[in-house]
Amino acid sequence: MCVDSTKPSTPAKPESSGVATRVFGCSEAVREGNLVRWTAYVRQCGETSLCRHPAWLAVLAAGLKHRPYCVEATVGERIVGLLPVALMKSALFGKFLVSLPYLNVGGVLADDAAAARAVVREAVALADRLEVRYLELRHERPWEDPAFGTTLTSKVHMRLKLPGSVDELWKQLPSKVRNHVRQGEKHDFSIHWGGEGLLRDFYAVFAENMRDLGTPVFSRRLFGSILSTFPEETELCVVRQGVRPIAAALLLHGWGVTEVPSASSLHRFNRTNANSLMYWHLLRRTVERGQGVFDFGRSSVESNTYTFKKQWGALPEPATWQYYVRKGSVGEMRRESGNFARLIAVWRRLPVWLTRLVGPSVVRGIP
């Protein structure tokens, strides 16, 4: 049984001996046969996020033009460790090796500490060969290794354990949240579910919201790649007023865990509680699919998004991002560093059409 870096430590079998490692390059990392083998290994971890699916390497290659790699540790023919990574590079920011961009959860999966050390050692060597600024592994439970000189724990995952029925879910929500949902239901809003047919509406809301936040928007191609790669595990939710989309979200249905990596609502509709209405339907959908956990995503403690997620009953769980730094510092690339404050202010004043045109080429280089 593998030990997921996103799970609490559990007693493990004796450490692997005779561990061999191999780096699978760009074309090998997205080969169907390898993805099937790696997916089988991931499934040994039981309840886990769809972010752990190795096919994200193909999604990121197609949707963001990143170069995928996968580090595999084996004992004989048996896989004992796995680490998918993507090379990000841009003239503006440089090169980074990340597991995995866009996603909240990533990093090492391993049977034991020996297999994890072997995987990390190989990933560090790959980072050196590629001459990246740093290697970033998006863990929850940290793996101990001398290569990790920097660790960030400034954010937490907000997760809600779900009951077995929609009625139970409604009853467990705080009265304040139920009132917000009822207020949203008083408006002439309609809820729509679907895949690529709703992508245009989803992206219209998402792009405008990202502009308002001062954040470059991901390409529409990324979301199209997600939906086409995981047609049974992903879906879009769009809230409309008449024919106009005013709130939208992407759901990823994993193995017992559903998460919402991207959700947006138009600020001028905040007073209508359209966002609360949408989240109620996201949670309902998750329960109806028999999932046990709803992951609201990462937030800084006591931030506005943290407070919003907490009011639904979500509890914080650790996010431990570990780094092997070769050049500069991790803080230089963090939004909270203040280095980008002026650019953020300028971005918020740009027309949405321009941010949709320029944003994808900028954000694909930001780890």
CSV table of C-alpha atoms in Angstrom, one decimal:
chain,number,residue,atom,x,y,z
A,1,MET,CA,0.0,0.0,0.0
A,2,CYS,CA,1.5,3.3,-1.0
A,3,VAL,CA,1.8,6.3,1.4
A,4,ASP,CA,0.2,9.4,-0.1
A,5,SER,CA,1.8,12.6,0.9
A,6,THR,CA,-1.7,14.0,1.2
A,7,LYS,CA,-2.6,11.5,3.9
A,8,PRO,CA,-1.6,11.2,7.6
A,9,SER,CA,1.3,8.8,8.2
A,10,THR,CA,0.3,5.2,8.8
A,11,PRO,CA,2.3,2.2,9.8
A,12,ALA,CA,4.1,0.8,6.7
A,13,LYS,CA,5.7,-2.4,5.7
A,14,PRO,CA,9.5,-2.6,6.0
A,15,GLU,CA,11.3,-0.2,3.8
A,16,SER,CA,12.0,-1.1,0.2
A,17,SER,CA,15.5,-2.4,-0.7
A,18,GLY,CA,17.1,-2.4,-4.1
A,19,VAL,CA,15.1,0.5,-5.3
A,20,ALA,CA,15.7,1.5,-8.9
A,21,THR,CA,14.6,4.8,-10.4
A,22,ARG,CA,13.8,6.0,-13.9
A,23,VAL,CA,12.8,9.3,-15.4
A,24,PHE,CA,10.2,9.1,-18.2
A,25,GLY,CA,10.6,11.9,-20.7
A,26,CYS,CA,8.0,14.0,-22.4
A,27,SER,CA,6.7,11.5,-24.9
A,28,GLU,CA,6.9,8.5,-22.5
A,29,ALA,CA,5.2,10.4,-19.7
A,30,VAL,CA,2.0,10.7,-21.7
A,31,ARG,CA,2.1,7.2,-23.3
A,32,GLU,CA,-1.2,5.4,-22.6
A,33,GLY,CA,0.5,2.2,-21.4
A,34,ASN,CA,2.5,4.1,-18.8
A,35,LEU,CA,-0.6,6.1,-17.7
A,36,VAL,CA,-2.5,2.9,-17.1
A,37,ARG,CA,0.3,1.4,-14.9
A,38,TRP,CA,0.7,4.6,-12.9
A,39,THR,CA,-3.1,5.0,-12.4
A,40,ALA,CA,-3.2,1.5,-11.0
A,41,TYR,CA,-0.5,2.4,-8.5
A,42,VAL,CA,-2.3,5.7,-7.5
A,43,ARG,CA,-5.6,3.7,-6.9
A,44,GLN,CA,-3.8,1.7,-4.2
A,45,CYS,CA,-4.0,4.8,-2.1
A,46,GLY,CA,-7.8,4.5,-1.8
A,47,GLU,CA,-9.8,7.7,-1.3
A,48,THR,CA,-7.9,10.5,-3.1
A,49,SER,CA,-8.1,13.5,-5.4
A,50,LEU,CA,-8.5,13.3,-9.2
A,51,CYS,CA,-5.4,15.6,-9.1
A,52,ARG,CA,-3.4,12.4,-8.5
A,53,HIS,CA,-4.4,10.9,-11.9
A,54,PRO,CA,-1.3,10.7,-14.0
A,55,ALA,CA,-3.2,11.8,-17.1
A,56,TRP,CA,-2.8,15.4,-15.8
A,57,LEU,CA,0.6,15.3,-17.4
A,58,ALA,CA,-1.1,15.0,-20.8
A,59,VAL,CA,-3.6,17.7,-19.8
A,60,LEU,CA,-0.9,20.2,-18.8
A,61,ALA,CA,1.1,19.4,-22.0
A,62,ALA,CA,-1.9,20.1,-24.2
A,63,GLY,CA,-3.5,22.9,-22.2
A,64,LEU,CA,-0.5,24.9,-21.0
A,65,LYS,CA,2.3,23.6,-23.2
A,66,HIS,CA,4.3,22.4,-20.3
A,67,ARG,CA,6.9,19.6,-20.7
A,68,PRO,CA,5.8,16.5,-18.7
A,69,TYR,CA,8.1,14.1,-16.9
A,70,CYS,CA,7.5,11.2,-14.5
A,71,VAL,CA,9.9,9.8,-11.9
A,72,GLU,CA,9.2,6.1,-11.2
A,73,ALA,CA,10.8,4.0,-8.4
A,74,THR,CA,10.6,0.2,-8.7
A,75,VAL,CA,11.8,-2.9,-6.9
A,76,GLY,CA,12.0,-5.5,-9.6
A,77,GLU,CA,8.8,-5.1,-11.7
A,78,ARG,CA,6.8,-3.6,-8.8
A,79,ILE,CA,6.2,0.2,-8.6
A,80,VAL,CA,7.1,1.5,-5.2
A,81,GLY,CA,7.1,5.3,-5.8
A,82,LEU,CA,5.9,7.9,-8.3
A,83,LEU,CA,6.4,11.6,-8.9
A,84,PRO,CA,4.8,13.3,-11.9
A,85,VAL,CA,6.3,16.7,-12.7
A,86,ALA,CA,6.0,19.4,-15.3
A,87,LEU,CA,8.7,21.7,-16.6
A,88,MET,CA,7.4,25.3,-16.8
A,89,LYS,CA,9.5,27.9,-18.6
A,90,SER,CA,9.0,31.5,-19.8
A,91,ALA,CA,11.3,34.3,-20.9
A,92,LEU,CA,9.7,36.5,-18.2
A,93,PHE,CA,10.1,34.2,-15.1
A,94,GLY,CA,12.6,31.5,-16.0
A,95,LYS,CA,12.2,27.7,-15.5
A,96,PHE,CA,10.6,25.7,-12.7
A,97,LEU,CA,9.8,22.0,-12.1
A,98,VAL,CA,6.5,21.6,-10.4
A,99,SER,CA,4.2,18.7,-9.2
A,100,LEU,CA,1.8,19.9,-10.5
A,101,PRO,CA,1.0,23.3,-11.9
A,102,TYR,CA,-2.7,24.5,-11.6
A,103,LEU,CA,-3.5,21.7,-9.2
A,104,ASN,CA,-3.6,22.0,-5.4
A,105,VAL,CA,-2.3,18.5,-4.6
A,106,GLY,CA,0.8,16.8,-6.0
A,107,GLY,CA,4.2,15.5,-5.1
A,108,VAL,CA,5.5,12.1,-4.0
A,109,LEU,CA,3.6,8.9,-3.7
A,110,ALA,CA,5.7,6.1,-2.3
A,111,ASP,CA,5.5,2.8,-0.4
A,112,ASP,CA,7.9,4.0,2.3
A,113,ALA,CA,10.6,6.5,3.1
A,114,ALA,CA,13.3,4.6,1.2
A,115,ALA,CA,11.2,4.8,-2.0
A,116,ALA,CA,10.4,8.4,-1.4
A,117,ARG,CA,14.1,9.3,-0.9
A,118,ALA,CA,15.0,7.6,-4.2
A,119,VAL,CA,12.2,9.5,-6.1
A,120,VAL,CA,13.2,12.8,-4.6
A,121,ARG,CA,16.9,12.2,-5.4
A,122,GLU,CA,16.0,11.5,-9.0
A,123,ALA,CA,13.8,14.6,-9.2
A,124,VAL,CA,16.6,16.8,-7.7
A,125,ALA,CA,19.0,15.4,-10.4
A,126,LEU,CA,16.4,16.2,-13.1
A,127,ALA,CA,16.0,19.7,-11.7
A,128,ASP,CA,19.8,20.1,-11.9
A,129,ARG,CA,19.9,18.8,-15.5
A,130,LEU,CA,17.1,21.1,-16.6
A,131,GLU,CA,18.7,24.1,-14.7
A,132,VAL,CA,15.5,25.2,-13.2
A,133,ARG,CA,15.2,27.9,-10.5
A,134,TYR,CA,13.5,25.4,-8.1
A,135,LEU,CA,11.7,22.1,-7.8
A,136,GLU,CA,8.3,22.5,-6.1
A,137,LEU,CA,6.3,19.6,-4.6
A,138,ARG,CA,2.8,20.3,-3.5
A,139,HIS,CA,2.6,17.9,-0.5
A,140,GLU,CA,0.3,17.9,2.5
A,141,ARG,CA,2.3,15.6,4.8
A,142,PRO,CA,6.0,16.5,4.3
A,143,TRP,CA,8.6,14.0,3.2
A,144,GLU,CA,11.9,14.4,5.1
A,145,ASP,CA,14.8,14.9,2.8
A,146,PRO,CA,17.9,17.2,3.0
A,147,ALA,CA,17.2,18.5,-0.5
A,148,PHE,CA,14.2,20.4,0.8
A,149,GLY,CA,15.7,23.7,2.0
A,150,THR,CA,12.4,25.7,2.0
A,151,THR,CA,8.9,24.7,3.1
A,152,LEU,CA,5.7,26.9,2.8
A,153,THR,CA,2.8,26.2,5.1
A,154,SER,CA,1.0,29.6,4.7
A,155,LYS,CA,-2.1,28.1,3.2
A,156,VAL,CA,-4.5,25.3,4.2
A,157,HIS,CA,-6.9,23.0,2.3
A,158,MET,CA,-10.6,23.6,3.3
A,159,ARG,CA,-12.5,20.3,3.2
A,160,LEU,CA,-16.0,19.3,4.2
A,161,LYS,CA,-16.9,15.7,5.1
A,162,LEU,CA,-20.3,14.9,3.6
A,163,PRO,CA,-23.3,13.0,4.9
A,164,GLY,CA,-25.1,10.3,2.9
A,165,SER,CA,-28.1,12.3,1.7
A,166,VAL,CA,-28.9,15.8,0.4
A,167,ASP,CA,-31.5,16.2,3.3
A,168,GLU,CA,-28.8,15.5,5.9
A,169,LEU,CA,-26.5,17.9,4.1
A,170,TRP,CA,-29.1,20.7,4.2
A,171,LYS,CA,-29.7,20.1,7.9
A,172,GLN,CA,-26.0,20.3,8.8
A,173,LEU,CA,-25.5,23.6,7.2
A,174,PRO,CA,-25.5,26.7,9.5
A,175,SER,CA,-28.7,28.7,9.4
A,176,LYS,CA,-26.8,31.7,8.0
A,177,VAL,CA,-25.7,29.7,5.0
A,178,ARG,CA,-29.2,28.2,4.5
A,179,ASN,CA,-30.6,31.8,4.5
A,180,HIS,CA,-28.1,32.9,1.8
A,181,VAL,CA,-29.1,29.9,-0.4
A,182,ARG,CA,-32.8,30.8,0.1
A,183,GLN,CA,-32.1,34.4,-0.9
A,184,GLY,CA,-30.4,33.2,-4.0
A,185,GLU,CA,-33.4,31.0,-4.9
A,186,LYS,CA,-35.7,34.0,-4.8
A,187,HIS,CA,-34.0,35.4,-8.0
A,188,ASP,CA,-34.7,34.3,-11.5
A,189,PHE,CA,-31.6,32.1,-11.8
A,190,SER,CA,-31.2,28.8,-13.6
A,191,ILE,CA,-28.6,26.1,-12.9
A,192,HIS,CA,-27.0,24.3,-15.8
A,193,TRP,CA,-24.7,21.2,-15.8
A,194,GLY,CA,-22.6,20.0,-18.6
A,195,GLY,CA,-19.2,19.6,-20.3
A,196,GLU,CA,-17.6,21.3,-23.2
A,197,GLY,CA,-21.0,22.7,-24.3
A,198,LEU,CA,-20.9,25.1,-21.3
A,199,LEU,CA,-17.2,26.0,-21.7
A,200,ARG,CA,-17.9,29.3,-23.3
A,201,ASP,CA,-20.2,30.5,-20.5
A,202,PHE,CA,-17.8,29.2,-17.8
A,203,TYR,CA,-14.8,30.9,-19.3
A,204,ALA,CA,-16.6,34.2,-19.8
A,205,VAL,CA,-17.3,34.4,-16.0
A,206,PHE,CA,-13.9,33.0,-15.1
A,207,ALA,CA,-12.0,35.5,-17.2
A,208,GLU,CA,-13.8,38.5,-15.9
A,209,ASN,CA,-13.4,37.4,-12.3
A,210,MET,CA,-9.7,36.8,-12.7
A,211,ARG,CA,-9.3,40.3,-14.3
A,212,ASP,CA,-11.1,41.8,-11.2
A,213,LEU,CA,-8.7,39.9,-8.9
A,214,GLY,CA,-5.7,41.2,-10.9
A,215,THR,CA,-4.7,37.7,-11.9
A,216,PRO,CA,-3.8,36.6,-15.5
A,217,VAL,CA,-6.3,34.0,-16.7
A,218,PHE,CA,-5.5,30.5,-17.8
A,219,SER,CA,-6.3,29.6,-21.4
A,220,ARG,CA,-9.6,28.3,-22.4
A,221,ARG,CA,-7.6,25.5,-24.0
A,222,LEU,CA,-6.6,24.2,-20.5
A,223,PHE,CA,-10.2,23.7,-19.5
A,224,GLY,CA,-11.1,22.1,-22.8
A,225,SER,CA,-8.2,19.7,-22.3
A,226,ILE,CA,-9.4,18.9,-18.7
A,227,LEU,CA,-13.0,18.2,-19.9
A,228,SER,CA,-12.0,16.1,-22.9
A,229,THR,CA,-9.4,14.0,-20.9
A,230,PHE,CA,-11.8,13.3,-18.0
A,231,PRO,CA,-15.3,13.3,-19.5
A,232,GLU,CA,-16.8,11.1,-16.8
A,233,GLU,CA,-15.0,12.7,-13.8
A,234,THR,CA,-15.4,16.4,-14.6
A,235,GLU,CA,-18.3,18.8,-15.2
A,236,LEU,CA,-19.1,22.5,-15.3
A,237,CYS,CA,-21.9,24.2,-13.4
A,238,VAL,CA,-23.2,27.5,-14.7
A,239,VAL,CA,-25.7,29.9,-13.0
A,240,ARG,CA,-27.6,32.1,-15.5
A,241,GLN,CA,-29.8,35.1,-15.1
A,242,GLY,CA,-31.9,34.7,-18.3
A,243,VAL,CA,-29.3,33.9,-20.9
A,244,ARG,CA,-26.4,35.6,-19.1
A,245,PRO,CA,-23.9,33.5,-17.1
A,246,ILE,CA,-23.2,35.1,-13.8
A,247,ALA,CA,-21.4,32.3,-11.8
A,248,ALA,CA,-19.6,29.2,-12.9
A,249,ALA,CA,-17.5,26.4,-11.5
A,250,LEU,CA,-15.5,23.3,-12.5
A,251,LEU,CA,-15.9,20.1,-10.5
A,252,LEU,CA,-13.3,17.3,-10.4
A,253,HIS,CA,-14.8,14.0,-9.1
A,254,GLY,CA,-12.0,11.9,-7.8
A,255,TRP,CA,-12.0,8.6,-5.8
A,256,GLY,CA,-14.3,9.6,-2.9
A,257,VAL,CA,-13.2,13.3,-3.1
A,258,THR,CA,-14.8,16.0,-5.2
A,259,GLU,CA,-13.0,19.4,-5.5
A,260,VAL,CA,-13.6,22.7,-7.2
A,261,PRO,CA,-10.3,24.0,-8.5
A,262,SER,CA,-11.9,26.9,-10.4
A,263,ALA,CA,-15.0,28.8,-9.4
A,264,SER,CA,-16.0,32.4,-10.1
A,265,SER,CA,-19.0,34.8,-9.8
A,266,LEU,CA,-19.4,38.3,-11.2
A,267,HIS,CA,-18.9,40.8,-8.4
A,268,ARG,CA,-21.9,43.0,-9.3
A,269,PHE,CA,-24.2,40.1,-8.5
A,270,ASN,CA,-22.8,39.5,-5.0
A,271,ARG,CA,-25.9,41.0,-3.3
A,272,THR,CA,-28.1,38.3,-5.0
A,273,ASN,CA,-26.2,35.4,-3.3
A,274,ALA,CA,-25.8,33.7,-6.7
A,275,ASN,CA,-22.5,32.4,-5.5
A,276,SER,CA,-24.0,30.7,-2.4
A,277,LEU,CA,-26.7,29.2,-4.5
A,278,MET,CA,-24.1,27.8,-6.9
A,279,TYR,CA,-22.1,26.3,-4.0
A,280,TRP,CA,-25.2,24.6,-2.6
A,281,HIS,CA,-25.7,22.9,-6.0
A,282,LEU,CA,-22.0,21.9,-6.1
A,283,LEU,CA,-22.4,20.2,-2.7
A,284,ARG,CA,-25.7,18.6,-3.7
A,285,ARG,CA,-24.1,17.2,-6.8
A,286,THR,CA,-21.2,15.8,-4.9
A,287,VAL,CA,-23.5,14.0,-2.4
A,288,GLU,CA,-25.7,12.7,-5.2
A,289,ARG,CA,-22.5,11.1,-6.7
A,290,GLY,CA,-21.9,9.3,-3.4
A,291,GLN,CA,-18.7,11.2,-2.6
A,292,GLY,CA,-17.5,11.5,1.0
A,293,VAL,CA,-15.5,14.7,0.9
A,294,PHE,CA,-15.9,18.1,-0.8
A,295,ASP,CA,-12.6,20.0,-1.2
A,296,PHE,CA,-13.2,23.8,-1.5
A,297,GLY,CA,-9.5,24.4,-2.4
A,298,ARG,CA,-6.7,26.2,-0.7
A,299,SER,CA,-6.9,29.5,1.2
A,300,SER,CA,-4.8,31.7,3.5
A,301,VAL,CA,-6.0,31.4,7.1
A,302,GLU,CA,-8.5,34.2,8.0
A,303,SER,CA,-8.7,35.4,4.4
A,304,ASN,CA,-12.1,36.2,2.8
A,305,THR,CA,-12.1,32.9,0.9
A,306,TYR,CA,-11.2,31.1,4.1
A,307,THR,CA,-14.1,32.6,5.9
A,308,PHE,CA,-16.5,31.8,3.1
A,309,LYS,CA,-15.5,28.2,3.0
A,310,LYS,CA,-15.5,27.9,6.8
A,311,GLN,CA,-19.1,29.0,7.1
A,312,TRP,CA,-20.1,25.9,5.1
A,313,GLY,CA,-18.5,23.8,7.7
A,314,ALA,CA,-15.2,23.1,5.9
A,315,LEU,CA,-12.2,22.4,8.2
A,316,PRO,CA,-8.6,23.3,7.5
A,317,GLU,CA,-6.1,20.6,6.6
A,318,PRO,CA,-2.3,21.2,6.1
A,319,ALA,CA,-0.7,22.3,2.8
A,320,THR,CA,3.0,21.7,3.0
A,321,TRP,CA,4.8,22.7,-0.2
A,322,GLN,CA,8.4,21.6,-0.2
A,323,TYR,CA,11.2,23.1,-2.4
A,324,TYR,CA,14.6,22.3,-3.7
A,325,VAL,CA,15.9,25.8,-4.6
A,326,ARG,CA,18.8,26.3,-7.0
A,327,LYS,CA,18.5,30.0,-7.9
A,328,GLY,CA,16.9,32.9,-6.1
A,329,SER,CA,14.2,32.4,-3.5
A,330,VAL,CA,10.7,31.0,-3.5
A,331,GLY,CA,9.3,34.2,-2.1
A,332,GLU,CA,10.2,36.2,-5.2
A,333,MET,CA,7.4,34.4,-7.1
A,334,ARG,CA,4.7,34.6,-4.4
A,335,ARG,CA,1.8,37.1,-4.9
A,336,GLU,CA,1.9,38.0,-1.2
A,337,SER,CA,5.5,39.1,-1.5
A,338,GLY,CA,4.4,42.5,-2.8
A,339,ASN,CA,6.6,42.2,-5.9
A,340,PHE,CA,3.7,42.2,-8.2
A,341,ALA,CA,1.4,44.8,-6.5
A,342,ARG,CA,1.8,47.4,-9.2
A,343,LEU,CA,1.2,44.9,-12.0
A,344,ILE,CA,-1.9,43.6,-10.2
A,345,ALA,CA,-3.3,47.1,-9.9
A,346,VAL,CA,-2.7,47.7,-13.6
A,347,TRP,CA,-4.2,44.4,-14.6
A,348,ARG,CA,-7.4,45.1,-12.8
A,349,ARG,CA,-7.9,48.2,-15.1
A,350,LEU,CA,-7.4,46.3,-18.4
A,351,PRO,CA,-10.4,45.3,-20.6
A,352,VAL,CA,-11.4,41.7,-20.2
A,353,TRP,CA,-10.8,41.0,-23.9
A,354,LEU,CA,-7.2,42.0,-23.6
A,355,THR,CA,-6.6,39.9,-20.4
A,356,ARG,CA,-8.0,36.9,-22.3
A,357,LEU,CA,-5.6,37.6,-25.1
A,358,VAL,CA,-2.4,38.2,-23.1
A,359,GLY,CA,-3.1,36.4,-19.8
A,360,PRO,CA,-2.6,32.8,-20.8
A,361,SER,CA,0.9,33.4,-22.1
A,362,VAL,CA,1.8,35.1,-18.8
A,363,VAL,CA,0.2,32.8,-16.3
A,364,ARG,CA,1.6,29.6,-17.9
A,365,GLY,CA,5.0,30.6,-16.6
A,366,ILE,CA,4.0,31.4,-13.0
A,367,PRO,CA,4.4,28.4,-10.7
